[in-house]
Amino acid sequence: MKILITDYGNYIPYGSSYNESIELFKYLKERGEDVDLLKRIIISPIEGSINENDAFIRKYNFIISYTPFDFDFIIRYNKLSGIHPDIIFIDEFDFIKVIGNKLHFLDPKRFLYKNFLKIMDDIQFYTVRSIIDEDFVHKVITNIKTIYINPYAKNSYFVKPSKIEREKIIFSGRLNESLNDIDLLLKAVKYITEETDFLKTHNLLVVMSNGDESEKIKNKISKMNIDENFIFISPSKNYPEILSSAGFSVVLPLRNLRIGNILELMATGLPILIADNVNDVKLLSSNGVSKDHLVEDGKNGLVYDHEDYKDLAEKIMLMISLNNDTYSDMRSFSSNYASNFNSKYEYQKIYNSIKDLYLEKIKNIENKEFSKI
């Protein structure tokens, strides 16, 4: 069978979401499948990826689509090739909520919705990230199958550090104050520098990625006179290795908790500082492991009070000053926790669904040919 993965999304270079389609592409390749990747390339070429012109002249059995921005290409492909491949739509950004809501005439998403309607009959599987989304898909779209995808850590994040800098904190979230409570972290660092003597015996450096509102955040840091405690890095192809070399990570979600991203931090061995109001998340891995919390307090990180920057500060200082044996145990627990949610389990679900559908179609064709005899 011939498979095309499409991904026209706009991502932070080398970020977790950017690598989603690339990882599935590699997974299918490793299993000997004839698969192409048509992706909006941000920085460097991806081995095995193709351009639109190449894709238009190839005959595909399946298209795996990652974003609604793929729909325009799929419509053009159907028209130019004269065939309609079966589509597996991986709803990475909650497009189902656009489908289910009445859009205003001037809503920019209306164009994406209209394109969705044009290819809807070809969508054989709609992947979802929660039971609620699964129910919603069946409510608003008739005669469609769903694939439930658990939150997962991509395989490339399971790396071993060559060196660990205990006093370096990673904040891997987006520098967007509507998504993350960045002020809480700035206040916590300010508290440590001015109201404790912790830095007389320890260092403290917070690593952030440039992007979104980074200039605005840098100005705030400068006004608070805590510049020397922050460093901003550019997107890097070796991001998992950069993560693994840090001491721990702090997550500051205000909304849209991306569990997969937190699992990837754990995969690199990082203990996590997480807010108490977002930690109670029930997870069931594909291999049957059940978890009631993202962070088991004291095992793969620490839980802080989401309304108290002083509590966050205390947890930062505690994490840096943990004895080596306790800290080493935390790193091991984090990595083992994430291994229960490895991407290979979820990619296997997608792969099995495609294979089953393909074999079913081959069987139907053979039955039709036999009936003519």
Short mmCIF file of C-alpha atoms in Angstrom, two decimals:
data_model
loop_
_atom_site.label_atom_id
_atom_site.label_comp_id
_atom_site.label_asym_id
_atom_site.label_seq_id
_atom_site.Cartn_x
_atom_site.Cartn_y
_atom_site.Cartn_z
CA MET A 1 0.00 0.00 0.00
CA LYS A 2 1.11 3.55 -0.74
CA ILE A 3 0.76 6.17 2.04
CA LEU A 4 1.17 9.96 2.03
CA ILE A 5 1.53 11.92 5.27
CA THR A 6 0.57 15.60 4.89
CA ASP A 7 1.41 18.32 7.39
CA TYR A 8 1.03 21.99 6.44
CA GLY A 9 1.03 23.19 10.05
CA ASN A 10 2.94 26.22 11.34
CA TYR A 11 5.09 25.14 14.26
CA ILE A 12 7.96 26.26 16.44
CA PRO A 13 11.02 24.82 14.63
CA TYR A 14 12.04 21.45 16.05
CA GLY A 15 9.35 21.67 18.72
CA SER A 16 7.29 18.69 19.84
CA SER A 17 4.35 19.37 17.51
CA TYR A 18 6.68 19.98 14.56
CA ASN A 19 8.10 16.47 14.95
CA GLU A 20 4.77 14.62 15.25
CA SER A 21 4.34 13.82 11.55
CA ILE A 22 8.07 13.16 11.13
CA GLU A 23 8.05 10.52 13.88
CA LEU A 24 5.05 8.69 12.37
CA PHE A 25 6.75 8.84 8.96
CA LYS A 26 9.87 7.19 10.40
CA TYR A 27 7.75 4.60 12.25
CA LEU A 28 6.00 3.50 9.05
CA LYS A 29 9.27 3.50 7.11
CA GLU A 30 10.87 1.20 9.70
CA ARG A 31 8.03 -1.25 9.12
CA GLY A 32 8.78 -1.41 5.43
CA GLU A 33 5.83 0.66 4.23
CA ASP A 34 5.94 2.75 1.04
CA VAL A 35 5.32 6.16 2.62
CA ASP A 36 5.99 9.77 1.61
CA LEU A 37 6.00 12.92 3.75
CA LEU A 38 4.66 16.23 2.41
CA LYS A 39 5.46 18.79 5.09
CA ARG A 40 6.00 22.51 5.43
CA ILE A 41 9.76 22.46 6.03
CA ILE A 42 10.92 25.14 8.47
CA ILE A 43 14.69 24.93 8.59
CA SER A 44 16.49 21.90 7.19
CA PRO A 45 15.28 19.27 4.70
CA ILE A 46 13.84 16.02 6.01
CA GLU A 47 15.23 12.88 4.42
CA GLY A 48 12.47 11.18 2.44
CA SER A 49 10.16 14.21 2.25
CA ILE A 50 8.71 15.27 -1.11
CA ASN A 51 7.18 18.40 -2.66
CA GLU A 52 3.68 18.94 -4.01
CA ASN A 53 4.64 18.34 -7.65
CA ASP A 54 6.03 14.91 -6.78
CA ALA A 55 2.97 14.05 -4.71
CA PHE A 56 0.52 15.01 -7.46
CA ILE A 57 1.88 12.36 -9.84
CA ARG A 58 1.86 9.49 -7.34
CA LYS A 59 -1.07 7.18 -6.62
CA TYR A 60 -1.82 6.82 -2.92
CA ASN A 61 -4.09 4.40 -1.11
CA PHE A 62 -4.08 6.49 2.06
CA ILE A 63 -3.47 10.08 3.14
CA ILE A 64 -2.70 10.71 6.80
CA SER A 65 -3.52 14.36 7.48
CA TYR A 66 -2.24 16.25 10.52
CA THR A 67 -3.89 19.66 10.21
CA PRO A 68 -6.92 21.35 8.60
CA PHE A 69 -4.41 23.30 6.48
CA ASP A 70 -3.82 20.04 4.58
CA PHE A 71 -7.37 19.98 3.21
CA ASP A 72 -6.67 22.38 0.33
CA PHE A 73 -3.89 20.14 -0.99
CA ILE A 74 -6.05 17.02 -0.61
CA ILE A 75 -8.85 18.61 -2.64
CA ARG A 76 -6.38 19.55 -5.39
CA TYR A 77 -4.81 16.10 -5.30
CA ASN A 78 -8.20 14.41 -5.71
CA LYS A 79 -8.99 16.62 -8.69
CA LEU A 80 -5.63 16.24 -10.46
CA SER A 81 -5.08 12.53 -9.80
CA GLY A 82 -8.66 11.49 -10.36
CA ILE A 83 -8.57 9.26 -7.27
CA HIS A 84 -9.80 9.69 -3.72
CA PRO A 85 -7.46 8.02 -1.22
CA ASP A 86 -8.87 7.04 2.15
CA ILE A 87 -8.04 9.70 4.75
CA ILE A 88 -6.95 9.29 8.36
CA PHE A 89 -7.31 12.69 10.02
CA ILE A 90 -5.21 13.18 13.13
CA ASP A 91 -6.93 16.04 14.93
CA GLU A 92 -3.87 17.54 16.58
CA PHE A 93 -5.46 20.95 17.29
CA ASP A 94 -9.10 20.27 18.28
CA PHE A 95 -10.61 20.97 14.86
CA ILE A 96 -13.63 18.96 15.98
CA LYS A 97 -14.69 22.02 18.01
CA VAL A 98 -14.74 24.06 14.80
CA ILE A 99 -16.84 21.39 13.11
CA GLY A 100 -19.30 21.30 15.99
CA ASN A 101 -19.77 25.06 16.40
CA LYS A 102 -21.74 27.43 14.23
CA LEU A 103 -19.21 29.71 12.58
CA HIS A 104 -19.85 33.37 11.91
CA PHE A 105 -19.87 34.27 8.21
CA LEU A 106 -16.59 36.21 8.58
CA ASP A 107 -14.86 33.64 10.78
CA PRO A 108 -11.47 32.79 9.16
CA LYS A 109 -11.96 29.12 10.10
CA ARG A 110 -15.04 28.99 7.88
CA PHE A 111 -12.82 28.35 4.84
CA LEU A 112 -11.20 25.36 6.59
CA TYR A 113 -14.62 24.04 7.56
CA LYS A 114 -15.90 24.27 3.97
CA ASN A 115 -12.84 22.36 2.77
CA PHE A 116 -13.46 19.74 5.43
CA LEU A 117 -16.97 19.17 4.06
CA LYS A 118 -15.49 18.54 0.60
CA ILE A 119 -13.32 15.66 1.81
CA MET A 120 -15.46 14.40 4.69
CA ASP A 121 -16.76 11.36 2.78
CA ASP A 122 -13.19 10.15 2.26
CA ILE A 123 -12.26 10.34 5.95
CA GLN A 124 -12.30 6.75 7.21
CA PHE A 125 -10.75 7.35 10.63
CA TYR A 126 -10.82 10.44 12.86
CA THR A 127 -8.29 10.33 15.68
CA VAL A 128 -9.26 11.84 19.03
CA ARG A 129 -7.41 12.66 22.25
CA SER A 130 -10.19 12.09 24.79
CA ILE A 131 -13.42 10.16 25.35
CA ILE A 132 -15.30 13.49 25.34
CA ASP A 133 -13.90 14.32 21.88
CA GLU A 134 -14.75 10.81 20.67
CA ASP A 135 -18.38 11.21 21.72
CA PHE A 136 -18.48 14.64 20.10
CA VAL A 137 -17.10 13.33 16.79
CA HIS A 138 -19.83 10.69 16.59
CA LYS A 139 -22.40 13.32 17.45
CA VAL A 140 -21.50 15.79 14.69
CA ILE A 141 -20.21 13.42 11.96
CA THR A 142 -22.17 10.38 10.81
CA ASN A 143 -20.69 7.06 9.67
CA ILE A 144 -17.12 7.65 10.80
CA LYS A 145 -14.72 5.49 12.82
CA THR A 146 -12.50 6.93 15.53
CA ILE A 147 -9.06 6.02 16.82
CA TYR A 148 -8.49 7.01 20.44
CA ILE A 149 -4.93 8.27 20.91
CA ASN A 150 -3.58 8.39 24.45
CA PRO A 151 -1.18 11.18 25.39
CA TYR A 152 2.32 9.94 24.62
CA ALA A 153 6.03 10.77 24.58
CA LYS A 154 7.75 10.46 21.22
CA ASN A 155 10.51 7.90 21.05
CA SER A 156 13.19 10.51 20.20
CA TYR A 157 12.81 12.04 23.68
CA PHE A 158 14.07 8.94 25.49
CA VAL A 159 17.69 10.09 25.63
CA LYS A 160 20.46 9.81 28.20
CA PRO A 161 22.34 12.99 29.20
CA SER A 162 26.10 13.20 28.86
CA LYS A 163 26.10 15.83 31.60
CA ILE A 164 23.49 17.12 34.09
CA GLU A 165 23.39 20.70 35.38
CA ARG A 166 21.29 20.46 38.54
CA GLU A 167 20.84 24.20 38.95
CA LYS A 168 19.43 24.72 35.46
CA ILE A 169 15.61 24.82 35.13
CA ILE A 170 13.84 24.24 31.83
CA PHE A 171 10.60 26.03 31.02
CA SER A 172 9.62 24.36 27.76
CA GLY A 173 6.18 25.90 27.33
CA ARG A 174 5.26 28.67 24.94
CA LEU A 175 6.08 32.21 26.03
CA ASN A 176 2.45 33.22 25.84
CA GLU A 177 0.87 34.74 28.94
CA SER A 178 -2.61 33.62 27.92
CA LEU A 179 -1.41 29.98 27.97
CA ASN A 180 1.13 29.94 30.80
CA ASP A 181 1.41 31.74 34.14
CA ILE A 182 4.90 33.05 33.43
CA ASP A 183 4.55 35.85 35.99
CA LEU A 184 4.33 33.23 38.75
CA LEU A 185 7.77 31.91 37.79
CA LEU A 186 9.27 35.41 37.53
CA LYS A 187 7.96 36.28 40.99
CA ALA A 188 9.32 33.01 42.39
CA VAL A 189 12.81 33.74 41.01
CA LYS A 190 12.61 37.33 42.31
CA TYR A 191 11.69 35.97 45.75
CA ILE A 192 14.66 33.58 45.74
CA THR A 193 17.13 36.30 44.72
CA GLU A 194 15.93 39.02 47.12
CA GLU A 195 14.28 37.36 50.11
CA THR A 196 16.45 34.29 50.66
CA ASP A 197 20.17 33.59 50.93
CA PHE A 198 19.87 30.51 48.72
CA LEU A 199 22.05 31.91 45.93
CA LYS A 200 24.97 32.35 48.31
CA THR A 201 25.51 28.59 48.09
CA HIS A 202 23.71 27.65 44.88
CA ASN A 203 23.21 28.87 41.33
CA LEU A 204 19.90 29.26 39.51
CA LEU A 205 19.37 29.57 35.76
CA VAL A 206 16.01 29.34 33.97
CA VAL A 207 16.14 28.31 30.30
CA MET A 208 13.37 29.50 27.97
CA SER A 209 12.86 29.17 24.22
CA ASN A 210 12.59 32.28 22.07
CA GLY A 211 9.18 32.77 20.47
CA ASP A 212 5.70 34.26 20.90
CA GLU A 213 6.02 37.02 23.53
CA SER A 214 9.72 36.53 24.34
CA GLU A 215 10.60 40.23 23.97
CA LYS A 216 7.78 41.17 26.32
CA ILE A 217 8.96 38.57 28.86
CA LYS A 218 12.58 39.74 28.54
CA ASN A 219 11.50 43.30 29.34
CA LYS A 220 9.69 42.12 32.46
CA ILE A 221 12.74 40.15 33.59
CA SER A 222 14.96 43.19 33.05
CA LYS A 223 12.64 45.47 35.05
CA MET A 224 12.66 42.94 37.91
CA ASN A 225 16.48 42.93 37.79
CA ILE A 226 16.75 39.14 37.48
CA ASP A 227 18.40 39.02 34.03
CA GLU A 228 21.33 36.92 35.17
CA ASN A 229 18.97 34.12 36.19
CA PHE A 230 17.44 33.65 32.73
CA ILE A 231 18.72 32.53 29.35
CA PHE A 232 16.80 32.34 26.07
CA ILE A 233 17.73 29.75 23.46
CA SER A 234 16.83 29.37 19.80
CA PRO A 235 15.06 26.28 18.45
CA SER A 236 17.48 23.37 18.15
CA LYS A 237 17.42 20.03 16.38
CA ASN A 238 19.01 18.58 19.52
CA TYR A 239 16.23 19.81 21.80
CA PRO A 240 15.71 16.45 23.63
CA GLU A 241 19.42 16.40 24.51
CA ILE A 242 19.22 19.99 25.78
CA LEU A 243 16.28 19.04 27.98
CA SER A 244 17.97 15.96 29.38
CA SER A 245 21.01 17.96 30.52
CA ALA A 246 18.92 20.24 32.76
CA GLY A 247 18.11 19.63 36.40
CA PHE A 248 14.33 19.71 36.18
CA SER A 249 11.41 21.43 34.47
CA VAL A 250 8.63 23.69 35.65
CA VAL A 251 5.24 23.76 33.91
CA LEU A 252 2.90 26.73 34.29
CA PRO A 253 -0.33 25.99 32.38
CA LEU A 254 -3.29 28.33 32.58
CA ARG A 255 -5.26 26.29 30.02
CA ASN A 256 -4.80 23.61 27.35
CA LEU A 257 -2.53 21.34 29.36
CA ARG A 258 -0.58 19.36 26.76
CA ILE A 259 0.02 16.11 28.59
CA GLY A 260 2.16 14.69 25.79
CA ASN A 261 4.66 17.53 26.17
CA ILE A 262 4.99 16.85 29.90
CA LEU A 263 5.50 13.13 29.24
CA GLU A 264 8.30 14.06 26.81
CA LEU A 265 10.01 16.09 29.51
CA MET A 266 9.84 13.04 31.76
CA ALA A 267 11.16 10.83 28.96
CA THR A 268 14.40 12.84 29.02
CA GLY A 269 14.66 12.08 32.74
CA LEU A 270 13.50 15.46 34.03
CA PRO A 271 11.57 15.67 37.31
CA ILE A 272 8.62 18.05 36.93
CA LEU A 273 7.34 20.92 39.08
CA ILE A 274 3.61 21.04 38.36
CA ALA A 275 0.70 23.14 39.66
CA ASP A 276 -1.73 21.41 42.01
CA ASN A 277 -4.80 22.41 39.96
CA VAL A 278 -3.72 20.53 36.81
CA ASN A 279 -2.01 17.46 38.25
CA ASP A 280 -5.06 15.21 38.72
CA VAL A 281 -5.16 13.58 35.30
CA LYS A 282 -6.21 9.96 34.86
CA LEU A 283 -4.05 8.19 32.28
CA LEU A 284 -4.34 4.64 30.96
CA SER A 285 -1.51 3.56 28.72
CA SER A 286 -1.90 1.18 25.79
CA ASN A 287 -0.05 -1.52 27.73
CA GLY A 288 -2.54 -1.30 30.61
CA VAL A 289 -0.70 0.93 33.12
CA SER A 290 -3.07 3.27 34.97
CA LYS A 291 -2.05 6.58 36.56
CA ASP A 292 -4.16 9.05 38.58
CA HIS A 293 -1.65 11.92 38.57
CA LEU A 294 0.90 13.27 36.12
CA VAL A 295 3.36 13.91 38.92
CA GLU A 296 3.52 11.61 41.93
CA ASP A 297 4.70 14.11 44.52
CA GLY A 298 8.26 13.34 45.58
CA LYS A 299 8.74 10.56 43.01
CA ASN A 300 8.91 12.15 39.55
CA GLY A 301 8.73 15.75 40.70
CA LEU A 302 7.00 18.09 43.12
CA VAL A 303 3.55 19.70 43.23
CA TYR A 304 3.28 23.44 43.98
CA ASP A 305 0.37 25.71 44.90
CA HIS A 306 -0.73 27.39 41.65
CA GLU A 307 -1.69 30.60 43.49
CA ASP A 308 1.48 30.96 45.59
CA TYR A 309 4.74 32.05 43.97
CA LYS A 310 6.52 31.59 47.30
CA ASP A 311 5.54 27.94 47.35
CA LEU A 312 6.87 27.56 43.82
CA ALA A 313 10.11 29.24 44.94
CA GLU A 314 10.44 26.85 47.87
CA LYS A 315 9.93 23.83 45.58
CA ILE A 316 12.57 25.17 43.16
CA MET A 317 15.08 25.53 45.98
CA LEU A 318 14.19 22.10 47.37
CA MET A 319 14.65 20.46 43.97
CA ILE A 320 18.08 22.03 43.46
CA SER A 321 19.27 21.06 46.95
CA LEU A 322 18.04 17.44 46.99
CA ASN A 323 20.72 14.89 47.83
CA ASN A 324 22.12 13.07 44.82
CA ASP A 325 20.54 9.69 45.56
CA THR A 326 17.02 11.14 45.89
CA TYR A 327 17.48 13.23 42.78
CA SER A 328 18.80 10.26 40.79
CA ASP A 329 15.77 8.20 41.87
CA MET A 330 13.49 11.00 40.64
CA ARG A 331 15.09 11.01 37.21
CA SER A 332 14.75 7.24 36.92
CA PHE A 333 11.11 7.35 38.01
CA SER A 334 10.33 10.10 35.47
CA SER A 335 11.80 8.17 32.56
CA ASN A 336 10.12 4.91 33.61
CA TYR A 337 6.79 6.72 34.04
CA ALA A 338 7.00 8.12 30.51
CA SER A 339 8.01 4.76 29.03
CA ASN A 340 4.47 3.51 29.73
CA PHE A 341 3.25 6.13 27.25
CA ASN A 342 5.71 5.66 24.41
CA SER A 343 4.58 6.82 20.98
CA LYS A 344 5.13 3.33 19.54
CA TYR A 345 1.93 2.13 21.23
CA GLU A 346 -0.16 4.89 19.64
CA TYR A 347 1.45 4.70 16.20
CA GLN A 348 0.67 0.99 16.23
CA LYS A 349 -3.04 1.80 16.60
CA ILE A 350 -2.95 4.01 13.51
CA TYR A 351 -0.89 1.46 11.58
CA ASN A 352 -3.23 -1.42 12.48
CA SER A 353 -6.28 0.59 11.41
CA ILE A 354 -4.72 1.33 8.01
CA LYS A 355 -3.66 -2.29 7.48
CA ASP A 356 -7.10 -3.63 8.44
CA LEU A 357 -8.85 -1.22 6.07
CA TYR A 358 -6.43 -2.04 3.25
CA LEU A 359 -6.85 -5.80 3.67
CA GLU A 360 -10.63 -5.39 3.79
CA LYS A 361 -10.59 -3.50 0.48
CA ILE A 362 -8.31 -6.09 -1.15
CA LYS A 363 -10.65 -8.83 0.02
CA ASN A 364 -13.68 -7.01 -1.41
CA ILE A 365 -11.91 -6.59 -4.78
CA GLU A 366 -10.98 -10.27 -4.86
CA ASN A 367 -14.55 -11.27 -4.03
CA LYS A 368 -15.87 -9.12 -6.88
CA GLU A 369 -13.40 -10.66 -9.32
CA PHE A 370 -14.31 -14.15 -8.16
CA SER A 371 -18.02 -13.43 -8.63
CA LYS A 372 -17.37 -12.68 -12.32
CA ILE A 373 -15.99 -16.14 -12.97
#
